[in-house]
Short mmCIF file of C-alpha atoms in Angstrom, two decimals:
data_model
loop_
_atom_site.label_atom_id
_atom_site.label_comp_id
_atom_site.label_asym_id
_atom_site.label_seq_id
_atom_site.Cartn_x
_atom_site.Cartn_y
_atom_site.Cartn_z
CA MET A 28 286.81 -164.53 -136.67
CA SER A 29 286.27 -160.67 -136.60
CA SER A 30 282.73 -159.86 -134.91
CA ASP A 31 280.40 -158.76 -138.26
CA LEU A 32 277.41 -156.16 -136.00
CA SER A 33 276.44 -154.50 -139.39
CA HIS A 34 273.96 -156.99 -140.09
CA LEU A 35 272.45 -156.07 -136.50
CA ILE A 36 273.77 -151.90 -136.22
CA LYS A 37 271.72 -150.19 -139.72
CA ALA A 38 272.47 -147.50 -140.67
CA TYR A 39 269.50 -145.47 -138.31
CA ASP A 40 269.20 -148.08 -135.56
CA VAL A 41 270.55 -151.70 -134.35
CA ARG A 42 267.48 -153.85 -135.23
CA GLY A 43 267.71 -158.02 -135.36
CA THR A 44 265.89 -161.68 -134.52
CA VAL A 45 267.01 -162.73 -130.24
CA PRO A 46 269.00 -164.25 -129.34
CA ASP A 47 270.61 -165.35 -132.59
CA GLN A 48 271.22 -161.57 -133.80
CA LEU A 49 270.83 -159.49 -130.28
CA ASN A 50 271.16 -160.74 -126.85
CA PRO A 51 272.06 -160.15 -123.45
CA GLU A 52 276.13 -161.07 -124.68
CA VAL A 53 276.11 -158.27 -127.48
CA ALA A 54 273.36 -155.97 -126.08
CA ARG A 55 276.46 -155.63 -123.22
CA ALA A 56 278.62 -154.29 -125.48
CA ILE A 57 276.37 -151.67 -127.40
CA GLY A 58 276.04 -150.08 -124.20
CA ALA A 59 279.62 -149.81 -123.67
CA ALA A 60 280.32 -148.29 -126.73
CA PHE A 61 277.46 -145.93 -126.49
CA ALA A 62 279.10 -145.46 -123.20
CA SER A 63 282.00 -144.18 -125.42
CA ALA A 64 281.15 -142.97 -128.34
CA VAL A 65 278.34 -141.11 -127.45
CA VAL A 66 277.17 -140.44 -123.69
CA LEU A 67 280.71 -140.10 -122.08
CA PRO A 68 282.69 -137.63 -124.75
CA GLU A 69 279.37 -135.55 -124.13
CA ALA A 70 279.34 -136.39 -120.23
CA PRO A 71 279.58 -131.15 -119.21
CA GLY A 72 282.23 -131.13 -117.68
CA ALA A 73 283.29 -130.57 -113.91
CA THR A 74 281.03 -127.44 -111.39
CA GLY A 75 283.61 -126.77 -108.55
CA ASP A 76 285.44 -129.58 -107.23
CA VAL A 77 282.24 -131.40 -108.21
CA PRO A 78 282.67 -133.24 -111.14
CA ALA A 79 279.76 -134.27 -113.15
CA ARG A 80 278.18 -137.51 -113.38
CA PRO A 81 278.11 -138.47 -116.71
CA ARG A 82 274.20 -140.16 -117.74
CA ALA A 83 271.99 -141.79 -120.05
CA VAL A 84 267.98 -142.74 -119.48
CA VAL A 85 266.50 -145.73 -120.82
CA GLY A 86 263.69 -147.00 -122.08
CA HIS A 87 261.77 -150.55 -123.55
CA ASP A 88 258.86 -151.82 -125.08
CA MET A 89 256.71 -154.34 -124.41
CA ARG A 90 258.90 -157.52 -126.05
CA ASP A 91 259.20 -159.97 -123.37
CA SER A 92 263.03 -159.89 -124.65
CA GLY A 93 263.19 -156.00 -124.09
CA PRO A 94 263.88 -155.84 -119.67
CA ALA A 95 266.57 -158.94 -119.84
CA LEU A 96 268.48 -156.35 -123.22
CA VAL A 97 268.34 -153.87 -121.21
CA ASP A 98 270.07 -155.25 -117.79
CA ALA A 99 273.04 -156.72 -119.43
CA PHE A 100 272.63 -153.26 -122.12
CA ALA A 101 272.61 -150.76 -118.64
CA GLU A 102 275.77 -153.09 -117.05
CA GLY A 103 278.02 -152.36 -120.91
CA LEU A 104 277.03 -148.21 -119.20
CA THR A 105 277.51 -148.33 -115.89
CA ASP A 106 280.89 -150.63 -115.82
CA ALA A 107 282.77 -146.90 -118.66
CA GLY A 108 280.97 -144.90 -115.13
CA VAL A 109 278.59 -144.25 -116.34
CA ASP A 110 275.40 -143.43 -114.62
CA VAL A 111 271.08 -145.21 -116.25
CA THR A 112 268.17 -143.54 -115.13
CA ARG A 113 265.61 -146.57 -116.11
CA ILE A 114 262.45 -146.00 -117.21
CA GLY A 115 260.86 -149.22 -117.63
CA LEU A 116 257.90 -149.33 -120.16
CA CYS A 117 257.57 -146.30 -122.72
CA SER A 118 257.05 -145.38 -126.23
CA THR A 119 259.61 -144.23 -128.27
CA ASP A 120 258.89 -140.95 -127.57
CA GLY A 121 258.31 -141.11 -124.34
CA LEU A 122 261.54 -142.13 -123.86
CA TYR A 123 262.41 -138.29 -126.27
CA HIS A 124 260.87 -137.20 -123.50
CA ALA A 125 262.91 -138.36 -121.06
CA SER A 126 265.87 -138.44 -122.82
CA GLY A 127 265.20 -133.93 -123.54
CA VAL A 128 264.08 -132.94 -119.90
CA LEU A 129 266.96 -134.86 -118.81
CA GLY A 130 269.32 -133.51 -121.31
CA VAL A 131 271.25 -136.67 -121.74
CA PRO A 132 271.43 -138.97 -124.29
CA GLY A 133 269.04 -142.34 -123.75
CA ALA A 134 268.46 -145.57 -125.22
CA MET A 135 265.34 -147.10 -126.34
CA PHE A 136 264.62 -150.01 -126.65
CA THR A 137 262.24 -151.71 -129.39
CA ALA A 138 261.84 -153.44 -133.24
CA SER A 139 258.64 -151.08 -133.91
CA HIS A 140 255.41 -153.44 -134.74
CA ASN A 141 258.25 -155.86 -136.05
CA PRO A 142 257.58 -159.62 -135.27
CA ALA A 143 257.91 -160.73 -132.02
CA ALA A 144 261.30 -162.16 -132.36
CA TYR A 145 263.30 -159.60 -132.97
CA ASN A 146 263.68 -156.80 -130.59
CA GLY A 147 266.67 -153.22 -131.27
CA ILE A 148 267.74 -150.21 -129.93
CA LYS A 149 266.71 -146.00 -131.26
CA LEU A 150 269.23 -144.39 -130.00
CA CYS A 151 269.35 -140.44 -128.97
CA ARG A 152 272.02 -137.64 -128.17
CA ALA A 153 271.37 -135.30 -124.80
CA GLY A 154 268.69 -133.51 -126.14
CA ALA A 155 266.75 -136.20 -127.85
CA ARG A 156 268.85 -135.90 -131.22
CA PRO A 157 268.94 -137.89 -133.12
CA VAL A 158 272.23 -140.85 -133.72
CA GLY A 159 272.97 -141.78 -136.72
CA GLN A 160 275.81 -143.92 -138.98
CA ASP A 161 276.89 -140.57 -140.01
CA SER A 162 276.76 -139.40 -135.71
CA GLY A 163 277.42 -141.88 -134.17
CA LEU A 164 276.08 -145.58 -135.01
CA ALA A 165 279.01 -146.67 -136.71
CA ASP A 166 281.24 -145.21 -133.90
CA VAL A 167 279.23 -147.03 -131.43
CA ARG A 168 279.37 -150.33 -133.99
CA ARG A 169 282.64 -151.01 -134.69
CA THR A 170 283.81 -149.94 -130.69
CA ALA A 171 280.90 -153.38 -130.21
CA GLU A 172 282.58 -155.10 -132.52
CA ALA A 173 285.67 -154.24 -130.94
CA TYR A 174 284.38 -155.41 -127.17
CA LEU A 175 282.92 -158.59 -128.57
CA ASP A 176 286.80 -159.38 -130.22
CA ASP A 177 288.84 -158.48 -127.32
CA GLY A 178 286.30 -158.20 -124.21
CA LEU A 179 285.44 -154.84 -122.76
CA PRO A 180 288.11 -152.72 -120.85
CA ALA A 181 288.11 -152.67 -117.23
CA PRO A 182 285.33 -152.04 -115.03
CA ALA A 183 285.87 -147.76 -114.38
CA GLU A 184 286.32 -146.64 -110.68
CA PRO A 185 283.94 -145.33 -109.81
CA ALA A 186 280.82 -147.75 -111.39
CA GLY A 187 277.39 -146.25 -112.41
CA THR A 188 274.83 -146.61 -111.08
CA THR A 189 271.31 -147.55 -111.80
CA SER A 190 268.27 -145.71 -110.58
CA ASP A 191 264.35 -146.91 -111.35
CA HIS A 192 262.38 -143.53 -112.55
CA ASP A 193 259.00 -143.57 -113.89
CA MET A 194 258.53 -140.65 -115.81
CA LEU A 195 254.60 -141.83 -117.97
CA ALA A 196 252.82 -139.20 -115.51
CA ASP A 197 255.64 -136.51 -116.47
CA TYR A 198 255.17 -137.50 -119.73
CA ALA A 199 251.47 -136.66 -120.31
CA ALA A 200 251.77 -133.56 -118.78
CA PHE A 201 254.04 -132.37 -121.08
CA LEU A 202 251.82 -132.52 -124.00
CA ARG A 203 248.63 -132.15 -121.95
CA SER A 204 250.91 -128.57 -121.65
CA LEU A 205 251.94 -128.30 -125.87
CA VAL A 206 248.14 -128.87 -126.99
CA ASP A 207 244.98 -127.66 -125.01
CA LEU A 208 242.19 -130.79 -125.10
CA ALA A 209 240.46 -129.40 -122.27
CA GLY A 210 237.80 -126.62 -124.81
CA ILE A 211 237.67 -128.89 -127.81
CA ARG A 212 233.66 -130.14 -128.36
CA PRO A 213 232.96 -133.64 -127.08
CA LEU A 214 234.61 -136.38 -129.45
CA LYS A 215 234.33 -139.60 -129.24
CA VAL A 216 237.12 -141.50 -130.57
CA VAL A 217 238.14 -145.14 -131.51
CA VAL A 218 242.31 -145.99 -130.83
CA ASP A 219 243.44 -149.74 -131.87
CA ALA A 220 247.01 -149.65 -130.60
CA GLY A 221 248.16 -152.60 -131.75
CA ASN A 222 249.18 -154.27 -128.65
CA GLY A 223 252.01 -151.70 -127.92
CA MET A 224 253.05 -149.14 -126.67
CA GLY A 225 249.66 -146.69 -127.04
CA GLY A 226 248.15 -148.93 -125.48
CA HIS A 227 250.80 -147.43 -122.60
CA THR A 228 250.47 -144.13 -123.23
CA VAL A 229 247.19 -144.02 -124.47
CA PRO A 230 245.64 -144.10 -120.74
CA ALA A 231 247.54 -142.07 -119.40
CA VAL A 232 247.67 -138.91 -121.78
CA LEU A 233 243.70 -139.12 -123.28
CA GLY A 234 242.32 -140.12 -120.33
CA THR A 235 242.66 -140.32 -116.01
CA GLY A 236 245.97 -142.82 -115.90
CA ALA A 237 248.97 -140.99 -115.20
CA GLY A 238 246.23 -138.21 -112.57
CA LEU A 239 245.50 -135.10 -114.68
CA PRO A 240 242.12 -134.07 -115.36
CA ALA A 241 239.97 -136.57 -117.79
CA LEU A 242 239.24 -134.74 -121.74
CA PRO A 243 236.03 -134.35 -122.98
CA LEU A 244 236.92 -137.20 -125.18
CA ASP A 245 235.32 -140.88 -125.34
CA VAL A 246 238.69 -143.23 -126.19
CA VAL A 247 237.04 -146.90 -127.80
CA PRO A 248 239.99 -148.75 -126.47
CA LEU A 249 241.56 -151.53 -129.69
CA TYR A 250 244.29 -153.99 -128.49
CA PHE A 251 245.31 -151.51 -125.89
CA GLU A 252 246.89 -155.01 -124.30
CA LEU A 253 250.45 -154.92 -124.18
CA ASP A 254 251.13 -158.24 -126.00
CA GLY A 255 255.08 -157.63 -127.97
CA THR A 256 253.20 -160.37 -130.18
CA PHE A 257 251.19 -158.68 -131.93
CA PRO A 258 248.15 -161.24 -131.83
CA ASN A 259 245.98 -158.84 -133.77
CA HIS A 260 247.36 -157.79 -136.25
CA GLU A 261 251.08 -155.85 -136.73
CA ALA A 262 251.32 -152.23 -135.57
CA ASN A 263 252.25 -151.67 -138.52
CA PRO A 264 249.67 -148.75 -139.81
CA LEU A 265 250.93 -147.42 -142.86
CA ASP A 266 250.00 -151.46 -144.48
CA PRO A 267 246.01 -150.88 -145.04
CA GLU A 268 245.40 -154.86 -143.97
CA ASN A 269 246.11 -153.31 -140.47
CA LEU A 270 243.48 -151.16 -140.59
CA ARG A 271 240.87 -153.16 -141.24
CA ASP A 272 239.22 -153.70 -137.84
CA LEU A 273 240.36 -149.48 -136.52
CA GLN A 274 237.61 -148.57 -140.04
CA ALA A 275 235.43 -151.30 -138.25
CA ALA A 276 235.03 -149.77 -135.13
CA VAL A 277 234.80 -146.57 -135.40
CA VAL A 278 231.91 -147.01 -138.40
CA GLU A 279 230.42 -149.57 -135.26
CA HIS A 280 230.62 -147.41 -132.84
CA ASP A 281 229.85 -143.78 -134.71
CA ALA A 282 232.59 -141.76 -133.95
CA ASP A 283 234.53 -139.03 -135.01
CA LEU A 284 238.15 -140.46 -135.59
CA GLY A 285 239.79 -143.14 -135.03
CA LEU A 286 243.40 -143.51 -133.95
CA ALA A 287 245.89 -146.11 -135.00
CA PHE A 288 249.26 -145.79 -133.72
CA ASP A 289 251.97 -148.96 -134.44
CA GLY A 290 253.90 -151.80 -132.33
CA ASP A 291 256.20 -148.31 -130.27
CA ALA A 292 253.79 -145.53 -130.99
CA ASP A 293 256.33 -143.38 -132.45
CA ARG A 294 253.66 -143.10 -135.43
CA CYS A 295 250.25 -142.57 -135.70
CA PHE A 296 247.28 -143.04 -138.28
CA VAL A 297 244.62 -141.18 -138.83
CA VAL A 298 241.24 -142.21 -140.39
CA ASP A 299 237.86 -140.06 -140.93
CA GLU A 300 234.18 -140.97 -138.66
CA HIS A 301 233.63 -143.27 -142.37
CA GLY A 302 236.64 -144.84 -141.37
CA ASP A 303 238.88 -143.43 -144.28
CA PRO A 304 242.56 -142.81 -144.35
CA VAL A 305 242.91 -139.75 -144.06
CA SER A 306 246.48 -139.36 -145.63
CA PRO A 307 249.61 -138.37 -144.13
CA SER A 308 249.97 -135.48 -146.51
CA ALA A 309 246.54 -133.43 -145.32
CA ILE A 310 247.93 -134.07 -141.55
CA THR A 311 251.07 -132.28 -141.73
CA ALA A 312 249.35 -129.86 -143.46
CA LEU A 313 246.65 -129.73 -141.54
CA VAL A 314 248.60 -129.46 -138.20
CA GLY A 315 251.74 -127.11 -139.97
CA LEU A 316 249.27 -124.64 -139.99
CA ARG A 317 248.01 -125.14 -135.86
CA GLU A 318 252.30 -124.59 -135.83
CA VAL A 319 252.59 -121.69 -138.53
CA GLY A 320 249.80 -119.06 -137.04
CA LYS A 321 250.95 -120.06 -133.55
CA GLU A 322 254.53 -119.53 -134.17
CA LEU A 323 252.78 -115.90 -136.23
CA GLU A 324 251.48 -115.22 -133.04
CA LYS A 325 255.14 -113.95 -131.91
CA ASP A 326 256.25 -110.60 -132.92
CA GLY A 327 258.71 -110.56 -136.16
CA GLY A 328 261.54 -113.03 -137.02
CA SER A 329 261.27 -114.36 -139.80
CA PRO A 330 259.55 -117.35 -141.18
CA PRO A 331 258.43 -120.49 -140.17
CA VAL A 332 259.77 -123.92 -141.15
CA VAL A 333 258.11 -126.73 -142.45
CA ILE A 334 259.46 -129.35 -143.36
CA HIS A 335 258.42 -132.40 -145.28
CA ASN A 336 259.71 -135.05 -147.90
CA LEU A 337 259.87 -135.41 -151.50
CA ILE A 338 256.95 -137.70 -151.77
CA THR A 339 254.05 -135.87 -149.84
CA SER A 340 251.87 -134.16 -151.43
CA ARG A 341 251.85 -131.25 -153.38
CA ALA A 342 249.55 -129.38 -151.78
CA VAL A 343 252.04 -129.34 -147.97
CA SER A 344 253.55 -126.32 -149.52
CA ASP A 345 251.00 -124.76 -151.52
CA PHE A 346 249.23 -124.38 -147.75
CA LEU A 347 252.07 -123.60 -145.85
CA GLY A 348 253.37 -121.24 -148.10
CA ALA A 349 249.78 -119.56 -148.75
CA ALA A 350 250.11 -118.94 -144.47
CA GLY A 351 253.30 -117.27 -144.79
CA ALA A 352 255.71 -120.59 -143.89
CA ARG A 353 258.96 -121.38 -145.84
CA THR A 354 259.06 -125.10 -146.50
CA VAL A 355 261.65 -127.40 -146.79
CA ARG A 356 261.71 -130.54 -149.05
CA THR A 357 264.32 -133.32 -147.62
CA ARG A 358 264.53 -137.02 -148.36
CA VAL A 359 262.67 -139.74 -147.32
CA GLY A 360 263.85 -141.54 -144.56
CA HIS A 361 262.90 -139.89 -140.33
CA SER A 362 266.99 -139.19 -139.81
CA PHE A 363 267.20 -136.61 -142.42
CA ILE A 364 263.91 -134.71 -141.91
CA LYS A 365 265.48 -135.07 -137.61
CA ALA A 366 268.20 -133.38 -138.87
CA GLN A 367 267.08 -130.81 -141.23
CA MET A 368 264.45 -129.43 -138.33
CA ALA A 369 267.79 -128.79 -136.10
CA GLN A 370 269.23 -127.03 -138.59
CA HIS A 371 266.43 -124.40 -139.56
CA ASP A 372 264.64 -124.58 -136.30
CA ALA A 373 262.39 -125.66 -137.73
CA VAL A 374 258.23 -125.66 -135.99
CA PHE A 375 257.48 -129.14 -137.38
CA GLY A 376 258.17 -131.67 -140.10
CA GLY A 377 255.67 -134.02 -141.58
CA GLU A 378 256.29 -137.73 -143.29
CA HIS A 379 253.91 -139.91 -145.71
CA SER A 380 255.28 -142.57 -143.09
CA ALA A 381 253.00 -141.58 -139.89
CA HIS A 382 256.33 -139.61 -138.46
CA TYR A 383 255.63 -135.94 -137.11
CA TYR A 384 258.50 -133.23 -136.21
CA PHE A 385 258.39 -131.14 -133.02
CA ARG A 386 260.48 -128.10 -132.55
CA ASP A 387 258.29 -127.64 -128.98
CA PHE A 388 258.94 -132.17 -128.65
CA PHE A 389 263.09 -131.89 -129.96
CA PHE A 390 263.17 -131.70 -132.79
CA ALA A 391 261.58 -135.69 -132.78
CA ASP A 392 258.77 -137.28 -134.12
CA THR A 393 255.73 -138.23 -131.48
CA GLY A 394 252.51 -139.54 -132.96
CA MET A 395 250.54 -139.16 -129.75
CA LEU A 396 250.95 -135.48 -130.27
CA ALA A 397 250.41 -135.17 -133.74
CA ALA A 398 247.40 -136.91 -132.77
CA MET A 399 246.06 -134.17 -130.55
CA HIS A 400 246.77 -131.61 -132.99
CA VAL A 401 243.74 -133.51 -135.00
CA LEU A 402 241.43 -134.41 -131.42
CA ALA A 403 242.59 -130.68 -131.70
CA ALA A 404 241.30 -129.27 -134.98
CA LEU A 405 238.43 -131.59 -134.75
CA GLY A 406 237.11 -130.10 -132.27
CA SER A 407 237.13 -126.20 -131.70
CA GLN A 408 235.49 -126.62 -135.13
CA PRO A 409 231.65 -127.95 -135.71
CA HIS A 410 231.94 -129.80 -139.43
CA PRO A 411 233.24 -134.38 -139.13
CA LEU A 412 236.30 -134.53 -140.57
CA SER A 413 236.00 -135.91 -143.64
CA ALA A 414 235.17 -132.67 -144.35
CA VAL A 415 238.48 -130.71 -142.57
CA ALA A 416 240.52 -133.38 -144.07
CA GLU A 417 238.99 -133.01 -147.76
CA MET A 418 239.93 -128.61 -147.33
CA TYR A 419 243.64 -130.54 -147.12
CA GLU A 420 243.29 -133.04 -150.31
CA PRO A 421 243.40 -130.70 -153.63
CA TYR A 422 244.90 -133.69 -155.88
CA VAL A 423 245.40 -137.32 -156.54
CA ALA A 424 247.64 -139.71 -155.53
CA SER A 425 248.55 -142.99 -156.71
CA GLY A 426 250.40 -143.76 -153.27
CA GLU A 427 254.49 -146.19 -153.15
CA ILE A 428 253.53 -148.47 -155.13
CA ASN A 429 257.10 -151.94 -155.45
CA SER A 430 257.91 -152.84 -158.56
CA THR A 431 261.57 -155.84 -158.04
CA VAL A 432 263.06 -155.32 -161.72
CA ALA A 433 265.50 -157.32 -162.46
CA ASP A 434 268.36 -154.64 -164.17
CA VAL A 435 267.11 -151.45 -161.50
CA PRO A 436 269.66 -149.11 -163.37
CA ALA A 437 268.65 -149.70 -166.42
CA ALA A 438 264.60 -149.53 -165.83
CA ARG A 439 264.99 -146.01 -164.74
CA ALA A 440 267.08 -145.15 -167.35
CA ARG A 441 263.73 -146.23 -169.94
CA VAL A 442 262.15 -143.54 -168.19
CA VAL A 443 264.79 -140.74 -167.72
CA GLU A 444 264.76 -141.22 -171.27
CA ALA A 445 261.10 -141.13 -172.08
CA TYR A 446 260.69 -138.07 -169.57
CA VAL A 447 263.58 -136.10 -170.18
CA THR A 448 265.73 -136.84 -172.87
CA GLN A 449 263.72 -137.85 -175.83
CA GLU A 450 262.71 -135.17 -178.19
CA GLY A 451 259.96 -134.37 -177.61
CA ALA A 452 259.49 -135.23 -174.04
CA GLY A 453 257.75 -131.23 -172.69
CA PRO A 454 258.94 -129.27 -170.48
CA VAL A 455 259.70 -130.77 -166.66
CA GLU A 456 262.30 -130.56 -164.34
CA VAL A 457 264.14 -132.60 -162.82
CA ASP A 458 265.69 -133.11 -159.23
CA GLU A 459 267.73 -136.19 -158.16
CA LEU A 460 267.38 -134.66 -154.83
CA ASP A 461 266.50 -139.11 -153.67
CA GLY A 462 265.27 -141.27 -156.54
CA LEU A 463 264.76 -140.10 -159.90
CA THR A 464 261.60 -136.80 -159.69
CA VAL A 465 259.97 -136.10 -163.23
CA SER A 466 257.01 -132.25 -162.50
CA HIS A 467 254.90 -131.37 -164.70
CA TRP A 468 252.86 -129.25 -162.59
CA ASP A 469 253.74 -125.34 -164.58
CA SER A 470 252.17 -125.94 -166.66
CA HIS A 471 248.72 -128.43 -167.80
CA PRO A 472 248.02 -131.81 -166.71
CA GLN A 473 249.85 -131.00 -163.44
CA TRP A 474 251.48 -134.45 -162.32
CA TRP A 475 254.56 -134.91 -160.65
CA PHE A 476 256.22 -138.41 -160.12
CA ASN A 477 259.01 -139.80 -157.71
CA LEU A 478 261.53 -142.81 -158.69
CA ARG A 479 263.16 -144.54 -156.29
CA ALA A 480 265.47 -147.99 -155.50
CA SER A 481 265.70 -149.89 -152.16
CA ASN A 482 269.15 -149.84 -150.83
CA THR A 483 268.10 -153.08 -149.76
CA GLU A 484 266.37 -155.33 -152.81
CA PRO A 485 265.52 -154.89 -155.78
CA LEU A 486 263.04 -152.33 -155.86
CA LEU A 487 262.03 -149.74 -156.82
CA ARG A 488 259.31 -147.41 -155.84
CA LEU A 489 256.99 -144.89 -157.20
CA ASN A 490 255.34 -142.21 -156.07
CA VAL A 491 252.60 -140.54 -158.26
CA GLU A 492 250.44 -137.45 -157.67
CA ALA A 493 247.58 -135.55 -160.12
CA ALA A 494 245.30 -132.31 -160.25
CA ASP A 495 243.12 -135.30 -161.25
CA GLN A 496 242.44 -139.05 -161.15
CA ASP A 497 242.78 -139.93 -165.26
CA ILE A 498 245.69 -137.39 -165.68
CA MET A 499 247.53 -139.38 -162.03
CA GLU A 500 246.90 -142.81 -163.48
CA LYS A 501 247.74 -142.53 -166.87
CA VAL A 502 251.11 -140.86 -165.67
CA ARG A 503 251.11 -143.82 -163.02
CA ASP A 504 250.11 -146.91 -166.03
CA ASP A 505 252.05 -145.11 -168.22
CA VAL A 506 255.40 -145.55 -165.81
CA LEU A 507 254.89 -148.52 -164.78
CA SER A 508 254.51 -149.95 -167.98
CA LEU A 509 258.57 -148.56 -168.05
CA VAL A 510 259.03 -149.45 -165.23
CA ARG A 511 258.38 -152.75 -166.21
CA ALA A 512 259.22 -153.38 -169.50
CA THR A 513 261.26 -156.70 -169.79
CA GLY A 514 258.13 -158.00 -167.03
CA PRO A 515 258.74 -158.53 -163.31
CA ALA A 516 257.96 -162.19 -161.93
CA PRO A 517 254.50 -162.42 -161.19
CA GLY A 518 252.93 -161.13 -157.24
CA THR A 519 256.30 -159.50 -157.64
CA ALA A 520 254.33 -155.37 -157.46
CA THR A 521 253.49 -154.23 -154.28
CA PRO A 522 251.46 -151.13 -153.00
CA GLY A 523 252.42 -149.54 -149.81
CA THR A 524 255.14 -151.68 -149.41
CA PRO A 525 257.73 -149.65 -146.17
CA THR A 526 261.83 -149.14 -146.44
CA ASP A 527 262.54 -150.54 -142.99
CA GLU A 528 263.43 -146.22 -141.56
CA GLU A 529 260.05 -145.27 -142.98
CA ARG A 530 258.60 -148.89 -140.41
CA ALA A 531 261.33 -147.82 -138.33
#
């Protein structure tokens, strides 16, 4: 029976349970396939009489299964003639930094917030460029399946070498070079690392753990102990339940703000001094304006571009457009944003799932750099974060609401009939960039909604935004009544359940 890794190697990364889906044998085959499909074709050519050596960088998070999987993956690479630089414990953006500054492909062993039984691999090309379904991951899967069925190729002569290089201090210094926090007013910040890699990176970047000078920050640590079993709560700040401890601690310590990182610390959520969440759309606008302003200080050139997905608030394009930027909407999902970031040479990109992307960071996502921008923005003026955030949240949003339906196409058709094709439906704009977006924004009352189907479950995901609460609630309830007209089973509608890629 031929091997099938489709359950493990998906559209955007590798993710599965250990050891039944992901184990050293499979990791070794994926390492060899990564060498064949990505690393060797990207290797630089010969310089003079000395041929350049193909090279890759590998890191892992705090999961117990990580080191053994990294060992096997590295063997697959070295047997293919690739030199491997192992950077050990790191965040996903720490791996992107290593790939960017070293100019080599990389592999990060992490399953983000998934339970301890899981592990996975996020792959990238040199310069932290993404490897997804259409950019090499399908080739990696097919090649790994063939290696598992037919055996690995004979070891290359000479084989690759393995070296260890801790790059945490370099990562911290690099981020500090992008955002100057030395001159801000003193701030007290509670950081919930969720027992994930934020507990490793925050002391280095925001503290003195990497030998850098102290900043005017009083960091109150919450769950900094690295523990891939996540004993305190799931390391997924997109779920409001996982913010409860942070919110309470911010109030208890009379802090200026709180930060919550996911398991591999590539996403960051923010709460204000009252413990109230600040929407990722507001953070996108705030950080985007800082990056746009920095770009506009340069002489000449076209308007800077900011990327945002289609369910971020209309406030993002309003504020950034008024500041002189050009905004580009994209589908939901970090692989789409990364592609658009590079295509448009965008200075910044943001998603509702708290992924933030920076041209200065190899067009990749980094929760830590976004957090530093928030600290800089807050600390450079006297007002509390609640007042600052309020400026960037002029509209009312429903948040993502999921409904399980028996017939997804029929439910969608009912919504189209009511809002688009039915006589008297009203003047609306419709697009299908990602699901169905219906907008009544150019006339009053102002509202829009997006209805997207899940790729893996019988779910429809609804996001609504309006100029005021009453209109948002009416549109939300009207669309949900159409979606659920045949009646989902009790308890099947859940707010805010993220897609696999949004959780990554």
